[in-house]
PDB file of C-alpha atoms in Angstrom:
ATOM      1  CA  ALA A 153     -16.371   4.481   4.614  1.00 83.00           C
ATOM      2  CA  GLN A 154     -13.511   5.702   2.503  1.00 89.00           C
ATOM      3  CA  SER A 155     -12.559   5.180  -1.123  1.00 93.00           C
ATOM      4  CA  VAL A 156     -10.052   6.411  -3.683  1.00 95.00           C
ATOM      5  CA  THR A 157     -10.413   6.839  -7.421  1.00 96.00           C
ATOM      6  CA  GLN A 158      -7.357   7.268  -9.606  1.00 96.00           C
ATOM      7  CA  LEU A 159      -8.235   8.579 -13.049  1.00 95.00           C
ATOM      8  CA  GLY A 160      -6.274   6.815 -15.746  1.00 93.00           C
ATOM      9  CA  SER A 161      -4.745   3.402 -15.231  1.00 94.00           C
ATOM     10  CA  HIS A 162      -1.915   4.361 -17.611  1.00 97.00           C
ATOM     11  CA  VAL A 163      -0.345   7.778 -18.212  1.00 98.00           C
ATOM     12  CA  SER A 164       2.376   8.439 -20.771  1.00 98.00           C
ATOM     13  CA  VAL A 165       4.542  11.580 -20.839  1.00 98.00           C
ATOM     14  CA  SER A 166       7.696  12.642 -22.612  1.00 98.00           C
ATOM     15  CA  GLU A 167      10.901  13.131 -20.689  1.00 97.00           C
ATOM     16  CA  GLY A 168      10.961  16.724 -19.416  1.00 97.00           C
ATOM     17  CA  ALA A 169       7.188  17.160 -19.598  1.00 98.00           C
ATOM     18  CA  LEU A 170       4.802  17.828 -16.741  1.00 98.00           C
ATOM     19  CA  VAL A 171       3.591  14.801 -14.795  1.00 98.00           C
ATOM     20  CA  LEU A 172      -0.005  14.934 -13.509  1.00 98.00           C
ATOM     21  CA  LEU A 173      -1.558  11.925 -11.806  1.00 98.00           C
ATOM     22  CA  ARG A 174      -5.118  12.383 -10.634  1.00 98.00           C
ATOM     23  CA  CYS A 175      -6.620  11.196  -7.363  1.00 98.00           C
ATOM     24  CA  ASN A 176     -10.079  11.803  -5.930  1.00 97.00           C
ATOM     25  CA  TYR A 177     -11.128  10.508  -2.550  1.00 96.00           C
ATOM     26  CA  SER A 178     -14.290   9.965  -0.590  1.00 94.00           C
ATOM     27  CA  SER A 179     -14.298  10.256   3.174  1.00 90.00           C
ATOM     28  CA  SER A 180     -16.953  11.191   5.728  1.00 87.00           C
ATOM     29  CA  VAL A 181     -14.288  12.534   8.086  1.00 88.00           C
ATOM     30  CA  PRO A 182     -11.127  14.626   7.585  1.00 87.00           C
ATOM     31  CA  PRO A 183      -8.722  12.347   5.763  1.00 90.00           C
ATOM     32  CA  TYR A 184      -5.042  11.655   5.794  1.00 92.00           C
ATOM     33  CA  LEU A 185      -3.848  11.346   2.177  1.00 95.00           C
ATOM     34  CA  PHE A 186      -0.792   9.635   0.765  1.00 95.00           C
ATOM     35  CA  TRP A 187       0.992   8.963  -2.502  1.00 97.00           C
ATOM     36  CA  TYR A 188       3.189   5.893  -2.889  1.00 96.00           C
ATOM     37  CA  VAL A 189       5.428   4.705  -5.724  1.00 97.00           C
ATOM     38  CA  GLN A 190       6.127   1.084  -6.628  1.00 96.00           C
ATOM     39  CA  TYR A 191       8.826  -0.229  -8.931  1.00 94.00           C
ATOM     40  CA  PRO A 192       8.386  -3.722 -10.444  1.00 89.00           C
ATOM     41  CA  ASN A 193       8.431  -6.561  -7.920  1.00 85.00           C
ATOM     42  CA  GLN A 194       9.173  -4.224  -5.046  1.00 90.00           C
ATOM     43  CA  GLY A 195       7.305  -2.816  -2.083  1.00 92.00           C
ATOM     44  CA  LEU A 196       5.751   0.634  -1.897  1.00 94.00           C
ATOM     45  CA  GLN A 197       7.721   3.749  -1.032  1.00 94.00           C
ATOM     46  CA  LEU A 198       6.089   6.819   0.477  1.00 93.00           C
ATOM     47  CA  LEU A 199       6.352   9.886  -1.794  1.00 95.00           C
ATOM     48  CA  LEU A 200       4.429  12.384   0.297  1.00 94.00           C
ATOM     49  CA  LYS A 201       1.526  12.761   2.695  1.00 93.00           C
ATOM     50  CA  TYR A 202      -1.082  15.278   3.787  1.00 94.00           C
ATOM     51  CA  THR A 203      -2.291  15.209   7.373  1.00 90.00           C
ATOM     52  CA  THR A 204      -3.133  18.746   8.497  1.00 85.00           C
ATOM     53  CA  GLY A 205      -1.898  22.257   7.831  1.00 86.00           C
ATOM     54  CA  ALA A 206      -0.478  23.413   4.513  1.00 89.00           C
ATOM     55  CA  THR A 207      -2.464  22.018   1.628  1.00 90.00           C
ATOM     56  CA  LEU A 208       0.465  21.947  -0.793  1.00 96.00           C
ATOM     57  CA  VAL A 209       2.839  19.213   0.247  1.00 96.00           C
ATOM     58  CA  LYS A 210       6.225  18.461  -1.188  1.00 96.00           C
ATOM     59  CA  GLY A 211       7.705  15.000  -1.339  1.00 95.00           C
ATOM     60  CA  ILE A 212      10.738  13.152  -2.517  1.00 94.00           C
ATOM     61  CA  ASN A 213      12.130  13.150  -6.065  1.00 93.00           C
ATOM     62  CA  GLY A 214      10.570  16.532  -6.914  1.00 96.00           C
ATOM     63  CA  PHE A 215       6.946  15.456  -6.549  1.00 97.00           C
ATOM     64  CA  GLU A 216       4.263  17.528  -4.886  1.00 97.00           C
ATOM     65  CA  ALA A 217       0.524  17.311  -4.325  1.00 98.00           C
ATOM     66  CA  GLU A 218      -2.224  19.716  -3.352  1.00 96.00           C
ATOM     67  CA  PHE A 219      -5.116  18.839  -1.071  1.00 95.00           C
ATOM     68  CA  LYS A 220      -8.308  20.467  -2.343  1.00 95.00           C
ATOM     69  CA  LYS A 221     -11.140  19.776   0.060  1.00 93.00           C
ATOM     70  CA  SER A 222     -13.822  21.400  -2.125  1.00 94.00           C
ATOM     71  CA  GLU A 223     -12.877  19.115  -5.007  1.00 95.00           C
ATOM     72  CA  THR A 224     -12.027  16.084  -2.822  1.00 96.00           C
ATOM     73  CA  SER A 225      -8.829  15.795  -4.807  1.00 97.00           C
ATOM     74  CA  PHE A 226      -5.160  15.139  -4.110  1.00 97.00           C
ATOM     75  CA  HIS A 227      -3.441  15.203  -7.500  1.00 98.00           C
ATOM     76  CA  LEU A 228       0.263  14.417  -7.814  1.00 98.00           C
ATOM     77  CA  THR A 229       2.501  16.593  -9.997  1.00 98.00           C
ATOM     78  CA  LYS A 230       6.111  16.923 -11.056  1.00 98.00           C
ATOM     79  CA  PRO A 231       7.270  19.768 -13.316  1.00 97.00           C
ATOM     80  CA  SER A 232       9.682  17.724 -15.410  1.00 97.00           C
ATOM     81  CA  ALA A 233       9.525  13.956 -15.882  1.00 98.00           C
ATOM     82  CA  HIS A 234      12.649  11.833 -15.734  1.00 97.00           C
ATOM     83  CA  MET A 235      13.078   8.348 -17.112  1.00 96.00           C
ATOM     84  CA  SER A 236      13.553   7.066 -13.559  1.00 96.00           C
ATOM     85  CA  ASP A 237      10.001   8.211 -12.694  1.00 97.00           C
ATOM     86  CA  ALA A 238       8.528   5.332 -14.694  1.00 97.00           C
ATOM     87  CA  ALA A 239       6.700   3.236 -12.097  1.00 97.00           C
ATOM     88  CA  GLU A 240       3.259   2.591 -10.662  1.00 97.00           C
ATOM     89  CA  TYR A 241       1.785   5.225  -8.366  1.00 97.00           C
ATOM     90  CA  PHE A 242      -0.845   4.681  -5.711  1.00 96.00           C
ATOM     91  CA  CYS A 243      -3.001   7.229  -3.936  1.00 97.00           C
ATOM     92  CA  ALA A 244      -4.306   6.210  -0.508  1.00 95.00           C
ATOM     93  CA  VAL A 245      -6.565   7.574   2.231  1.00 93.00           C
ATOM     94  CA  SER A 246      -6.916   6.849   5.926  1.00 89.00           C
ATOM     95  CA  ALA A 247      -8.578   8.364   8.989  1.00 85.00           C
ATOM     96  CA  ARG A 248      -8.530   7.827  12.723  1.00 80.00           C
ATOM     97  CA  LEU A 249     -12.229   6.969  12.704  1.00 79.00           C
ATOM     98  CA  TYR A 250     -11.498   3.971  10.481  1.00 80.00           C
ATOM     99  CA  GLY A 251      -8.615   2.668  12.532  1.00 78.00           C
ATOM    100  CA  ASN A 252      -6.021   4.400  10.366  1.00 81.00           C
ATOM    101  CA  LYS A 253      -6.290   1.626   7.789  1.00 87.00           C
ATOM    102  CA  LEU A 254      -4.985   2.662   4.406  1.00 90.00           C
ATOM    103  CA  VAL A 255      -7.437   2.365   1.516  1.00 92.00           C
ATOM    104  CA  PHE A 256      -5.710   2.379  -1.877  1.00 93.00           C
ATOM    105  CA  GLY A 257      -6.708   3.413  -5.341  1.00 94.00           C
ATOM    106  CA  ALA A 258      -6.213   0.986  -8.221  1.00 94.00           C
ATOM    107  CA  GLY A 259      -2.945   2.597  -9.238  1.00 95.00           C
ATOM    108  CA  THR A 260      -1.621   4.523 -12.250  1.00 96.00           C
ATOM    109  CA  ILE A 261       1.265   3.234 -14.326  1.00 96.00           C
ATOM    110  CA  LEU A 262       3.448   6.115 -15.502  1.00 98.00           C
ATOM    111  CA  ARG A 263       5.418   5.655 -18.698  1.00 97.00           C
ATOM    112  CA  VAL A 264       8.140   8.166 -19.605  1.00 98.00           C
ATOM    113  CA  LYS A 265       9.117   8.385 -23.264  1.00 97.00           C
ATOM    114  CA  SER A 266      12.545   9.509 -24.363  1.00 93.00           C
TER     115      SER A 266
ATOM    116  CA  ASP B 100      19.042  -0.354   9.304  1.00 65.00           C
ATOM    117  CA  GLY B 101      15.436  -0.615  10.404  1.00 73.00           C
ATOM    118  CA  GLY B 102      12.880  -2.066   8.076  1.00 92.00           C
ATOM    119  CA  ILE B 103      10.512  -4.850   7.214  1.00 95.00           C
ATOM    120  CA  THR B 104      11.739  -8.192   5.918  1.00 96.00           C
ATOM    121  CA  GLN B 105       9.453 -10.467   3.956  1.00 97.00           C
ATOM    122  CA  SER B 106      10.442 -13.977   3.032  1.00 95.00           C
ATOM    123  CA  PRO B 107      10.588 -15.780   0.763  1.00 95.00           C
ATOM    124  CA  LYS B 108      10.583 -13.428  -2.216  1.00 95.00           C
ATOM    125  CA  TYR B 109       9.064 -16.106  -4.468  1.00 95.00           C
ATOM    126  CA  LEU B 110       6.908 -18.999  -3.306  1.00 94.00           C
ATOM    127  CA  PHE B 111       5.260 -21.808  -5.217  1.00 93.00           C
ATOM    128  CA  ARG B 112       2.349 -23.737  -3.800  1.00 89.00           C
ATOM    129  CA  LYS B 113       0.628 -26.856  -4.941  1.00 90.00           C
ATOM    130  CA  GLU B 114      -3.146 -26.867  -4.857  1.00 87.00           C
ATOM    131  CA  GLY B 115      -4.465 -28.041  -1.500  1.00 87.00           C
ATOM    132  CA  GLN B 116      -1.384 -26.957   0.453  1.00 91.00           C
ATOM    133  CA  ASN B 117      -1.128 -24.356   3.171  1.00 94.00           C
ATOM    134  CA  VAL B 118       1.818 -21.961   2.972  1.00 95.00           C
ATOM    135  CA  THR B 119       3.094 -19.353   5.426  1.00 96.00           C
ATOM    136  CA  LEU B 120       4.579 -16.014   4.438  1.00 97.00           C
ATOM    137  CA  SER B 121       6.961 -14.414   6.884  1.00 98.00           C
ATOM    138  CA  CYS B 122       6.982 -10.739   7.902  1.00 98.00           C
ATOM    139  CA  GLU B 123       9.453  -9.381  10.457  1.00 97.00           C
ATOM    140  CA  GLN B 124      10.035  -5.738  11.435  1.00 96.00           C
ATOM    141  CA  ASN B 125      12.655  -4.088  13.622  1.00 95.00           C
ATOM    142  CA  LEU B 126      11.052  -0.642  13.598  1.00 92.00           C
ATOM    143  CA  ASN B 127       9.282  -1.089  16.946  1.00 92.00           C
ATOM    144  CA  HIS B 128       5.980  -0.374  15.209  1.00 92.00           C
ATOM    145  CA  ASP B 129       2.785  -1.402  16.958  1.00 91.00           C
ATOM    146  CA  ALA B 130       0.514  -1.888  13.953  1.00 93.00           C
ATOM    147  CA  MET B 131       1.125  -4.381  11.165  1.00 96.00           C
ATOM    148  CA  TYR B 132      -0.825  -5.131   7.993  1.00 96.00           C
ATOM    149  CA  TRP B 133      -1.086  -7.671   5.187  1.00 98.00           C
ATOM    150  CA  TYR B 134      -2.195  -6.602   1.727  1.00 97.00           C
ATOM    151  CA  ARG B 135      -2.786  -8.549  -1.437  1.00 97.00           C
ATOM    152  CA  GLN B 136      -1.972  -6.941  -4.782  1.00 95.00           C
ATOM    153  CA  ASP B 137      -3.485  -8.021  -8.113  1.00 92.00           C
ATOM    154  CA  PRO B 138      -2.919  -6.188 -11.420  1.00 84.00           C
ATOM    155  CA  GLY B 139      -5.351  -3.303 -11.873  1.00 80.00           C
ATOM    156  CA  GLN B 140      -6.924  -3.729  -8.432  1.00 83.00           C
ATOM    157  CA  GLY B 141      -4.574  -1.851  -6.191  1.00 87.00           C
ATOM    158  CA  LEU B 142      -3.929  -3.235  -2.730  1.00 93.00           C
ATOM    159  CA  ARG B 143      -6.609  -4.969  -0.689  1.00 94.00           C
ATOM    160  CA  LEU B 144      -6.379  -5.455   3.060  1.00 94.00           C
ATOM    161  CA  ILE B 145      -6.321  -9.055   4.288  1.00 97.00           C
ATOM    162  CA  TYR B 146      -5.634  -8.783   8.039  1.00 97.00           C
ATOM    163  CA  TYR B 147      -4.214  -6.221  10.419  1.00 95.00           C
ATOM    164  CA  SER B 148      -2.984  -6.098  13.987  1.00 95.00           C
ATOM    165  CA  GLN B 149      -2.821  -3.051  16.223  1.00 92.00           C
ATOM    166  CA  ILE B 150      -1.136  -4.766  19.181  1.00 92.00           C
ATOM    167  CA  VAL B 151       0.394  -8.093  20.137  1.00 95.00           C
ATOM    168  CA  ASN B 152      -2.058 -10.998  20.516  1.00 95.00           C
ATOM    169  CA  ASP B 153      -4.806  -9.116  18.712  1.00 95.00           C
ATOM    170  CA  PHE B 154      -5.751  -8.929  15.039  1.00 96.00           C
ATOM    171  CA  GLN B 155      -8.763  -8.093  12.868  1.00 96.00           C
ATOM    172  CA  LYS B 156     -10.039  -9.187   9.493  1.00 96.00           C
ATOM    173  CA  GLY B 157      -9.678  -6.867   6.574  1.00 94.00           C
ATOM    174  CA  ASP B 158     -11.729  -6.783   3.402  1.00 92.00           C
ATOM    175  CA  ILE B 159     -10.636 -10.144   1.973  1.00 96.00           C
ATOM    176  CA  ALA B 160      -9.767 -12.361   4.960  1.00 97.00           C
ATOM    177  CA  GLU B 161     -11.448 -15.559   3.724  1.00 96.00           C
ATOM    178  CA  GLY B 162      -8.906 -18.307   3.151  1.00 96.00           C
ATOM    179  CA  TYR B 163      -6.186 -16.597   5.177  1.00 97.00           C
ATOM    180  CA  SER B 164      -5.053 -16.719   8.796  1.00 97.00           C
ATOM    181  CA  VAL B 165      -2.537 -14.755  10.892  1.00 98.00           C
ATOM    182  CA  SER B 166      -0.953 -14.662  14.317  1.00 97.00           C
ATOM    183  CA  ARG B 167       0.723 -11.902  16.318  1.00 97.00           C
ATOM    184  CA  GLU B 168       2.623 -13.543  19.164  1.00 97.00           C
ATOM    185  CA  LYS B 169       5.490 -11.057  19.037  1.00 97.00           C
ATOM    186  CA  LYS B 170       5.568  -7.363  18.242  1.00 96.00           C
ATOM    187  CA  GLU B 171       8.176  -7.951  15.554  1.00 97.00           C
ATOM    188  CA  SER B 172       6.428 -10.746  13.674  1.00 98.00           C
ATOM    189  CA  PHE B 173       3.153 -11.060  11.766  1.00 98.00           C
ATOM    190  CA  PRO B 174       3.105 -14.224   9.625  1.00 98.00           C
ATOM    191  CA  LEU B 175       0.353 -14.863   7.090  1.00 98.00           C
ATOM    192  CA  THR B 176      -0.882 -18.366   6.259  1.00 97.00           C
ATOM    193  CA  VAL B 177      -2.577 -18.897   2.929  1.00 96.00           C
ATOM    194  CA  THR B 178      -4.808 -21.915   3.421  1.00 94.00           C
ATOM    195  CA  SER B 179      -6.201 -24.393   0.915  1.00 90.00           C
ATOM    196  CA  ALA B 180      -9.536 -22.624   1.327  1.00 89.00           C
ATOM    197  CA  GLN B 181      -8.206 -19.632  -0.600  1.00 89.00           C
ATOM    198  CA  LYS B 182      -9.416 -20.390  -4.119  1.00 87.00           C
ATOM    199  CA  ASN B 183      -7.246 -17.956  -6.028  1.00 91.00           C
ATOM    200  CA  PRO B 184      -4.060 -17.382  -4.037  1.00 93.00           C
ATOM    201  CA  THR B 185      -1.747 -16.409  -6.881  1.00 94.00           C
ATOM    202  CA  ALA B 186      -0.831 -12.773  -6.138  1.00 96.00           C
ATOM    203  CA  PHE B 187       1.793 -10.414  -4.771  1.00 96.00           C
ATOM    204  CA  TYR B 188       1.598 -10.116  -0.970  1.00 97.00           C
ATOM    205  CA  LEU B 189       2.822  -7.056   0.884  1.00 97.00           C
ATOM    206  CA  CYS B 190       3.384  -6.631   4.601  1.00 97.00           C
ATOM    207  CA  ALA B 191       3.464  -3.179   6.192  1.00 96.00           C
ATOM    208  CA  SER B 192       3.817  -1.573   9.588  1.00 95.00           C
ATOM    209  CA  ARG B 193       2.950   1.808  11.074  1.00 89.00           C
ATOM    210  CA  THR B 194       3.594   3.913  14.133  1.00 75.00           C
ATOM    211  CA  GLY B 195       1.397   6.884  14.866  1.00 70.00           C
ATOM    212  CA  GLU B 196      -1.890   7.632  13.170  1.00 65.00           C
ATOM    213  CA  ALA B 197      -0.666  10.320  10.796  1.00 66.00           C
ATOM    214  CA  TYR B 198       2.299   8.373   9.568  1.00 72.00           C
ATOM    215  CA  GLY B 199       2.392   6.460   6.349  1.00 79.00           C
ATOM    216  CA  TYR B 200       3.074   2.783   6.307  1.00 90.00           C
ATOM    217  CA  THR B 201       6.478   1.200   5.821  1.00 92.00           C
ATOM    218  CA  PHE B 202       6.290  -1.680   3.370  1.00 94.00           C
ATOM    219  CA  GLY B 203       8.307  -4.823   2.921  1.00 95.00           C
ATOM    220  CA  SER B 204       9.550  -5.873  -0.512  1.00 95.00           C
ATOM    221  CA  GLY B 205       6.789  -8.424  -0.988  1.00 96.00           C
ATOM    222  CA  THR B 206       6.318 -12.133  -1.628  1.00 96.00           C
ATOM    223  CA  ARG B 207       5.066 -13.388  -4.983  1.00 95.00           C
ATOM    224  CA  LEU B 208       2.984 -16.523  -4.490  1.00 95.00           C
ATOM    225  CA  THR B 209       2.178 -18.773  -7.429  1.00 94.00           C
ATOM    226  CA  VAL B 210      -0.018 -21.844  -7.413  1.00 89.00           C
ATOM    227  CA  VAL B 211       1.388 -24.628  -9.571  1.00 86.00           C
TER     228      VAL B 211
END
């Protein structure tokens, strides 16, 4: 089975500060890992994904994440927060063995203070 | 533009009624999914379909039903057996195993 744990249901940063959203996963097989963003009353938009290859992946809007197999982590970072980054962020895992179904974490709400 | 269309955006249901949420995609994706979202719980899988005329239960299928008669369409029926249907429902589709899902904009269902 697979599972995702997102540490911190709410994270608050100042505009211009580093954004760090934590994600740890559990998977008995090599995982595919994803980060999504959701604005209020909207669907989810893919920020970035890790499948194979380079462990540092870059996504849209200046976000990036690093796959660390030894730590079973896939933390999301952005060097400088912008007010428009305020949203809810979801980490998700899937694998071919499990029918490529996405399993989501509970989400982290990011607040950006001016 | 290709995408997923969910309708209606807001839906109100009286207790004891069945309601159907629409999901249509023009992305030519084979797999389609229904998720339920509740505050603080992330997204939970209700049903999914890998091909036309076939679908499987997800983690919380009780009280829901689906059909997949066309590749483009995957409607979800919330039946009266679903005891707590008030939630935000998201439809998604996927092509290829290493690709992320494409999501619709969601339907917010409220029991009145």
